[in-house]
N, CA, C and O of each residue as an XYZ file, in Angstrom:
572
protein
N      93.622   -175.884    108.720
C      93.381   -176.580    109.970
C      92.375   -177.687    109.729
O      91.261   -177.424    109.275
N      92.752   -178.922    110.027
C      91.885   -180.068    109.804
C      91.207   -180.456    111.111
O      91.866   -180.744    112.110
N      89.895   -180.458    111.085
C      89.142   -180.915    112.249
C      88.501   -182.240    111.892
O      87.912   -182.390    110.822
N      88.618   -183.178    112.776
C      88.055   -184.506    112.554
C      86.624   -184.532    113.089
O      86.392   -184.359    114.285
N      85.680   -184.748    112.195
C      84.269   -184.742    112.582
C      83.936   -185.878    113.542
O      83.057   -185.738    114.393
N      84.633   -186.998    113.410
C      84.383   -188.114    114.333
C      84.810   -187.741    115.755
O      84.142   -188.093    116.727
N      85.929   -187.026    115.858
C      86.404   -186.591    117.176
C      85.461   -185.545    117.767
O      85.177   -185.563    118.965
N      84.980   -184.637    116.925
C      84.065   -183.601    117.404
C      82.812   -184.225    117.999
O      82.333   -183.795    119.048
N      82.278   -185.252    117.317
C      81.074   -185.912    117.825
C      81.381   -186.970    118.882
O      80.485   -187.399    119.609
N      82.635   -187.391    118.971
C      83.009   -188.390    119.970
C      82.560   -189.790    119.600
O      82.143   -190.556    120.468
N      82.638   -190.130    118.334
C      82.247   -191.469    117.869
C      83.404   -192.081    117.092
O      84.328   -191.387    116.668
N      83.332   -193.396    116.916
C      84.330   -194.110    116.118
C      84.018   -193.956    114.631
O      82.901   -193.596    114.259
N      85.010   -194.231    113.785
C      84.808   -194.101    112.335
C      83.794   -195.099    111.798
O      83.195   -194.860    110.750
N      83.592   -196.200    112.484
C      82.632   -197.197    112.017
C      81.288   -197.074    112.745
O      80.521   -198.036    112.788
N      81.002   -195.916    113.309
C      79.760   -195.714    114.066
C      78.558   -195.752    113.133
O      78.631   -195.325    111.981
N      77.453   -196.273    113.654
C      76.222   -196.346    112.864
C      75.533   -194.978    112.854
O      75.849   -194.118    113.677
N      74.604   -194.779    111.933
C      73.876   -193.501    111.900
C      73.130   -193.189    113.200
O      73.023   -192.025    113.587
N      72.615   -194.220    113.876
C      71.919   -193.959    115.143
C      72.894   -193.527    116.234
O      72.561   -192.680    117.063
N      74.105   -194.106    116.238
C      75.114   -193.692    117.212
C      75.547   -192.251    116.963
O      75.754   -191.485    117.905
N      75.682   -191.891    115.697
C      76.057   -190.520    115.345
C      74.977   -189.551    115.784
O      75.267   -188.480    116.318
N      73.734   -189.933    115.557
C      72.612   -189.074    115.942
C      72.551   -188.894    117.462
O      72.347   -187.783    117.950
N      72.727   -189.973    118.196
C      72.705   -189.893    119.666
C      73.840   -189.017    120.190
O      73.644   -188.192    121.082
N      75.028   -189.212    119.620
C      76.184   -188.423    120.058
C      75.966   -186.942    119.753
O      76.293   -186.082    120.571
N      75.417   -186.648    118.584
C      75.152   -185.251    118.233
C      74.144   -184.631    119.184
O      74.362   -183.525    119.679
N      73.056   -185.319    119.446
C      72.020   -184.756    120.325
C      72.547   -184.525    121.738
O      72.221   -183.518    122.369
N      73.348   -185.442    122.227
C      73.888   -185.283    123.576
C      74.825   -184.078    123.650
O      74.739   -183.278    124.581
N      75.710   -183.952    122.681
C      76.654   -182.836    122.693
C      75.986   -181.513    122.321
O      76.333   -180.466    122.869
N      75.040   -181.557    121.403
C      74.343   -180.328    121.003
C      73.535   -179.769    122.163
O      73.405   -178.554    122.309
N      73.001   -180.648    122.977
C      72.223   -180.211    124.136
C      73.097   -179.423    125.116
O      72.653   -178.433    125.697
N      74.332   -179.869    125.291
C      75.205   -179.176    126.248
C      75.834   -177.916    125.655
O      76.125   -176.972    126.390
N      76.049   -177.886    124.340
C      76.729   -176.746    123.710
C      75.780   -175.772    123.013
O      76.239   -174.830    122.368
N      74.494   -175.974    123.128
C      73.539   -175.093    122.441
C      73.633   -173.675    123.002
O      73.651   -173.500    124.220
N      73.695   -172.655    122.131
C      73.840   -171.267    122.601
C      72.675   -170.794    123.474
O      72.868   -169.962    124.360
N      71.481   -171.310    123.237
C      70.337   -170.914    124.056
C      70.425   -171.464    125.479
O      69.743   -170.980    126.383
N      71.259   -172.466    125.667
C      71.414   -173.057    126.997
C      72.740   -172.664    127.627
O      73.206   -173.306    128.568
N      73.345   -171.603    127.100
C      74.585   -171.089    127.680
C      75.841   -171.736    127.131
O      76.922   -171.563    127.696
N      75.720   -172.476    126.043
C      76.880   -173.139    125.460
C      77.632   -172.246    124.490
O      77.241   -171.108    124.227
N      78.703   -172.781    123.974
C      79.556   -172.056    123.029
C      78.971   -172.173    121.622
O      78.757   -173.275    121.117
N      78.716   -171.025    121.000
C      78.100   -171.018    119.671
C      79.039   -171.609    118.616
O      78.591   -172.316    117.713
N      80.330   -171.323    118.726
C      81.292   -171.845    117.764
C      81.368   -173.371    117.835
O      81.404   -174.049    116.808
N      81.391   -173.893    119.042
C      81.426   -175.347    119.231
C      80.142   -175.983    118.700
O      80.178   -177.067    118.118
N      79.008   -175.308    118.900
C      77.733   -175.824    118.408
C      77.723   -175.875    116.880
O      77.215   -176.829    116.290
N      78.284   -174.848    116.245
C      78.355   -174.843    114.781
C      79.246   -175.977    114.275
O      78.930   -176.616    113.272
N      80.349   -176.226    114.964
C      81.217   -177.339    114.585
C      80.479   -178.664    114.706
O      80.572   -179.520    113.827
N      79.743   -178.826    115.807
C      78.952   -180.049    115.997
C      77.926   -180.210    114.884
O      77.755   -181.299    114.337
N      77.251   -179.127    114.556
C      76.223   -179.181    113.524
C      76.825   -179.542    112.169
O      76.264   -180.358    111.438
N      77.974   -178.932    111.828
C      78.642   -179.246    110.558
C      79.069   -180.715    110.529
O      78.901   -181.399    109.520
N      79.617   -181.185    111.633
C      80.039   -182.587    111.701
C      78.840   -183.511    111.524
O      78.913   -184.497    110.790
N      77.748   -183.196    112.190
C      76.552   -184.039    112.074
C      75.970   -183.987    110.666
O      75.569   -185.018    110.127
N      75.919   -182.796    110.063
C      75.386   -182.677    108.707
C      76.206   -183.505    107.719
O      75.659   -184.062    106.767
N      77.499   -183.583    107.943
C      78.353   -184.357    107.049
C      78.234   -185.852    107.309
O      78.075   -186.634    106.371
N      78.309   -186.251    108.558
C      78.342   -187.682    108.873
C      76.969   -188.347    108.850
O      76.887   -189.573    108.777
N      75.906   -187.580    108.909
C      74.571   -188.187    108.925
C      74.080   -188.548    107.527
O      73.147   -189.341    107.395
N      74.677   -187.991    106.491
C      74.307   -188.322    105.112
C      75.346   -189.287    104.538
O      76.546   -189.014    104.572
N      74.881   -190.390    104.022
C      75.812   -191.435    103.581
C      76.733   -190.960    102.467
O      77.920   -191.286    102.469
N      76.205   -190.194    101.514
C      77.026   -189.719    100.402
C      78.093   -188.730    100.893
O      79.256   -188.818    100.500
N      77.688   -187.796    101.746
C      78.636   -186.819    102.285
C      79.672   -187.510    103.171
O      80.850   -187.154    103.162
N      79.220   -188.489    103.924
C      80.136   -189.205    104.812
C      81.182   -189.975    104.005
O      82.357   -190.005    104.370
N      80.750   -190.595    102.911
C      81.694   -191.331    102.067
C      82.735   -190.378    101.477
O      83.921   -190.706    101.428
N      82.290   -189.193    101.028
C      83.223   -188.192    100.506
C      84.180   -187.711    101.592
O      85.374   -187.533    101.352
N      83.630   -187.502    102.802
C      84.473   -187.050    103.914
C      85.499   -188.123    104.265
O      86.666   -187.813    104.506
N      85.067   -189.385    104.295
C      85.996   -190.466    104.610
C      87.084   -190.591    103.544
O      88.224   -190.935    103.857
N      86.737   -190.313    102.293
C      87.710   -190.437    101.208
C      88.649   -189.239    101.132
O      89.863   -189.402    101.014
N      88.074   -188.013    101.201
C      88.874   -186.806    100.980
C      89.155   -185.995    102.233
O      90.016   -185.116    102.211
N      88.461   -186.263    103.311
C      88.638   -185.485    104.527
C      87.863   -184.184    104.466
O      86.869   -184.078    103.748
N      88.311   -183.205    105.211
C      87.606   -181.927    105.310
C      87.653   -181.128    104.017
O      86.812   -180.254    103.812
N      88.618   -181.404    103.133
C      88.722   -180.643    101.889
C      87.545   -180.895    100.964
O      87.314   -180.119    100.037
N      86.799   -181.960    101.197
C      85.639   -182.238    100.348
C      84.436   -181.421    100.759
O      83.400   -181.479    100.096
N      84.543   -180.656    101.841
C      83.389   -179.889    102.298
C      82.960   -178.847    101.283
O      81.793   -178.455    101.261
N      83.884   -178.385    100.434
C      83.488   -177.409     99.420
C      82.485   -178.031     98.455
O      81.570   -177.352     97.990
N      82.652   -179.339     98.146
C      81.707   -179.988     97.256
C      80.395   -180.282     97.973
O      79.338   -180.296     97.343
N      80.450   -180.514     99.267
C      79.230   -180.777    100.021
C      78.363   -179.532    100.099
O      77.144   -179.613     99.943
N      78.981   -178.379    100.338
C      78.205   -177.160    100.522
C      77.753   -176.553     99.205
O      76.646   -176.021     99.121
N      78.581   -176.623     98.183
C      78.292   -175.879     96.962
C      77.878   -176.745     95.795
O      77.800   -176.260     94.667
N      77.615   -177.990     96.032
C      77.138   -178.859     94.971
C      78.268   -179.682     94.388
O      79.446   -179.394     94.599
N      77.888   -180.708     93.655
C      78.877   -181.569     93.037
C      79.351   -180.953     91.737
O      78.860   -179.903     91.323
N      80.287   -181.593     91.106
C      80.814   -181.065     89.846
C      79.739   -181.002     88.768
O      79.810   -180.161     87.872
N      78.741   -181.886     88.846
C      77.702   -181.872     87.835
C      76.860   -180.604     87.921
O      76.516   -180.025     86.891
N      76.524   -180.164     89.132
C      75.683   -178.974     89.258
C      76.505   -177.701     89.133
O      75.994   -176.690     88.651
N      77.754   -177.722     89.550
C      78.642   -176.577     89.406
C      78.128   -175.349     90.129
O      77.356   -175.452     91.083
N      78.559   -174.191     89.671
C      78.154   -172.943     90.276
C      77.086   -172.245     89.450
O      76.855   -171.050     89.636
N      76.431   -172.960     88.544
C      75.409   -172.359     87.707
C      74.185   -171.937     88.498
O      73.475   -171.011     88.104
N      73.941   -172.597     89.587
C      72.774   -172.277     90.401
C      73.046   -171.015     91.209
O      74.067   -170.923     91.891
N      72.149   -170.049     91.138
C      72.343   -168.769     91.829
C      72.417   -168.950     93.338
O      73.179   -168.253     94.008
N      71.635   -169.875     93.877
C      71.657   -170.098     95.331
C      73.008   -170.652     95.761
O      73.551   -170.231     96.782
N      73.562   -171.601     94.989
C      74.871   -172.150     95.320
C      75.930   -171.069     95.277
O      76.790   -171.002     96.155
N      75.874   -170.212     94.251
C      76.873   -169.156     94.137
C      76.733   -168.150     95.273
O      77.738   -167.696     95.821
N      75.501   -167.797     95.632
C      75.298   -166.846     96.731
C      75.839   -167.419     98.033
O      76.477   -166.709     98.810
N      75.585   -168.706     98.273
C      76.080   -169.343     99.486
C      77.606   -169.392     99.466
O      78.252   -169.165    100.489
N      78.179   -169.688     98.298
C      79.636   -169.729     98.172
C      80.243   -168.364     98.462
O      81.208   -168.262     99.220
N      79.686   -167.314     97.864
C      80.224   -165.971     98.060
C      80.072   -165.526     99.504
O      80.974   -164.900    100.060
N      78.934   -165.846    100.118
C      78.688   -165.460    101.502
C      79.662   -166.190    102.415
O      80.195   -165.591    103.348
N      79.904   -167.478    102.162
C      80.803   -168.252    103.006
C      82.256   -167.848    102.786
O      83.042   -167.805    103.733
N      82.612   -167.554    101.544
C      84.007   -167.230    101.232
C      84.424   -165.912    101.862
O      85.551   -165.786    102.341
N      83.535   -164.931    101.869
C      83.888   -163.633    102.425
C      83.576   -163.539    103.910
O      84.087   -162.656    104.599
N      82.749   -164.435    104.400
C      82.362   -164.375    105.803
C      81.309   -163.311    106.071
O      80.944   -163.073    107.222
N      80.823   -162.675    105.024
C      79.810   -161.633    105.179
C      78.498   -162.128    104.597
O      78.467   -162.983    103.712
N      77.437   -161.576    105.109
C      76.129   -161.920    104.572
C      75.661   -160.821    103.650
O      75.830   -159.638    103.948
N      75.085   -161.195    102.557
C      74.482   -160.230    101.674
C      73.205   -160.842    101.124
O      73.029   -162.060    101.157
N      72.334   -160.015    100.629
C      71.084   -160.532    100.089
C      71.076   -160.345     98.590
O      71.445   -159.292     98.069
N      70.658   -161.365     97.925
C      70.498   -161.275     96.481
C      69.073   -160.835     96.195
O      68.167   -161.171     96.958
N      68.852   -160.101     95.131
C      67.488   -159.704     94.821
C      66.633   -160.936     94.528
O      67.081   -161.889     93.891
N      65.436   -160.890     94.992
C      64.527   -161.997     94.765
C      64.183   -162.063     93.285
O      64.112   -161.035     92.612
N      63.973   -163.262     92.783
C      63.621   -163.405     91.369
C      62.257   -162.789     91.082
O      61.963   -162.458     89.933
N      61.421   -162.629     92.103
C      60.121   -161.996     91.906
C      60.273   -160.492     91.703
O      59.441   -159.878     91.034
N      61.311   -159.890     92.262
C      61.513   -158.444     92.160
C      62.235   -158.055     90.874
O      62.115   -156.915     90.426
N      62.973   -158.967     90.279
C      63.765   -158.638     89.105
C      62.903   -158.167     87.944
O      63.255   -157.156     87.336
N      61.792   -158.825     87.586
C      61.004   -158.309     86.472
C      60.470   -156.901     86.708
O      60.421   -156.104     85.771
N      60.075   -156.580     87.916
C      59.574   -155.240     88.208
C      60.681   -154.212     88.001
O      60.448   -153.166     87.395
N      61.859   -154.494     88.490
C      62.991   -153.585     88.317
C      63.328   -153.448     86.836
O      63.626   -152.356     86.353
N      63.275   -154.574     86.122
C      63.571   -154.543     84.693
C      62.571   -153.654     83.959
O      62.959   -152.856     83.107
N      61.284   -153.788     84.287
C      60.272   -152.960     83.633
C      60.474   -151.480     83.945
O      60.324   -150.629     83.068
N      60.809   -151.184     85.174
C      61.026   -149.783     85.555
C      62.205   -149.187     84.792
O      62.147   -148.042     84.344
N      63.271   -149.966     84.646
C      64.450   -149.468     83.938
C      64.255   -149.414     82.423
O      64.780   -148.519     81.760
N      63.510   -150.363     81.878
C      63.344   -150.433     80.427
C      62.133   -149.681     79.902
O      62.001   -149.517     78.689
N      61.250   -149.221     80.768
C      60.042   -148.526     80.335
C      60.332   -147.290     79.488
O      59.676   -147.114     78.461
N      61.273   -146.427     79.856
C      61.561   -145.269     78.986
C      62.001   -145.676     77.584
O      61.606   -145.038     76.608
N      62.803   -146.713     77.467
C      63.239   -147.169     76.150
C      62.065   -147.677     75.316
O      61.972   -147.390     74.122
N      61.161   -148.439     75.958
C      59.990   -148.916     75.241
C      59.110   -147.760     74.785
O      58.565   -147.790     73.682
N      58.972   -146.750     75.622
C      58.164   -145.592     75.243
C      58.786   -144.834     74.078
O      58.073   -144.384     73.181
N      60.091   -144.690     74.081
C      60.772   -144.008     72.976
C      60.578   -144.787     71.678
O      60.266   -144.207     70.637
N      60.764   -146.099     71.746
C      60.578   -146.925     70.555
C      59.141   -146.845     70.060
O      58.900   -146.764     68.856
N      58.193   -146.868     70.978
C      56.783   -146.761     70.613
C      56.489   -145.416     69.947
O      55.781   -145.366     68.941
N      57.019   -144.346     70.493
C      56.799   -143.012     69.916
C      57.452   -142.887     68.546
O      56.841   -142.345     67.625
N      58.666   -143.370     68.391
C      59.346   -143.320     67.098
C      58.562   -144.135     66.074
O      58.408   -143.702     64.932
N      58.075   -145.288     66.461
C      57.267   -146.105     65.555
C      55.985   -145.398     65.158
O      55.581   -145.447     63.996
N      55.342   -144.743     66.112
C      54.107   -144.012     65.809
C      54.381   -142.850     64.859
O      53.590   -142.597     63.951
N      55.491   -142.141     65.056
C      55.842   -141.025     64.175
C      56.120   -141.543     62.766
O      55.642   -140.957     61.795
N      56.873   -142.616     62.636
C      57.170   -143.192     61.323
C      55.883   -143.647     60.638
O      55.706   -143.422     59.441
N      54.997   -144.275     61.380
C      53.714   -144.704     60.832
C      52.884   -143.509     60.389
O      52.269   -143.543     59.324
N      52.862   -142.469     61.184
C      52.094   -141.266     60.852
C      52.653   -140.591     59.598
O      51.884   -140.163     58.737
N      53.984   -140.490     59.483
C      54.610   -139.883     58.307
C      54.299   -140.701     57.049
O      53.966   -140.142     56.004
N      54.411   -142.027     57.158
C      54.117   -142.853     55.982
C      52.637   -142.765     55.609
O      52.305   -142.832     54.425
N      51.748   -142.617     56.580
C      50.322   -142.453     56.305
C      50.072   -141.128     55.589
O      49.300   -141.081     54.632
N      50.705   -140.069     56.036
C      50.550   -138.759     55.395
C      51.080   -138.801     53.961
O      50.461   -138.246     53.054
N      52.244   -139.468     53.752
C      52.796   -139.573     52.408
C      51.853   -140.348     51.487
O      51.661   -139.972     50.331
N      51.272   -141.417     51.995
C      50.362   -142.201     51.158
C      49.091   -141.435     50.834
O      48.547   -141.586     49.740
N      48.598   -140.604     51.773
C      47.401   -139.789     51.522
C      47.735   -138.715     50.515
O      46.918   -138.430     49.639
N      48.902   -138.107     50.602
C      49.301   -137.065     49.640
C      49.416   -137.655     48.233
O      49.011   -137.032     47.251
N      49.980   -138.877     48.150
C      50.107   -139.504     46.843
C      48.750   -139.819     46.215
O      48.573   -139.738     45.000
N      47.817   -140.172     47.061
C      46.487   -140.523     46.536
C      45.748   -139.299     46.007
O      44.882   -139.445     45.145
N      46.060   -138.094     46.491
C      45.399   -136.871     46.024
C      46.124   -136.250     44.816
O      45.583   -135.309     44.235
N      47.267   -136.701     44.420
C      47.990   -136.113     43.283
C      47.509   -136.645     42.003
O      48.009   -136.258     40.947
């Protein structure tokens, strides 16, 4: 389903950024959910304004239409999906569900908790090997 952002905002294709802004504010005021408006219509208005208010996004929209919105939301081909935030937003939008990714501040703590037993085992094995080699060297020195 193709929705025309110019029609949603009620402006012409050659409208200036100030005209787009005025049209968005007027329509957003009437459709805002806090003022009893339709939330779906408000989201459409917001998406249209976010696209048409940025010159780069607007040029892409004018060239490719609504199908270019995937590049607007998830980054250009240069940035790709390597960024965790872009991928999280893509996955959340694609499934329509919200999920939370673990914070990067919490990951090291979780890693330490999971890897601590392994580090302790390695430390103990190293200490035992060191102790055995020390005992062998002391025995050799007394022979």
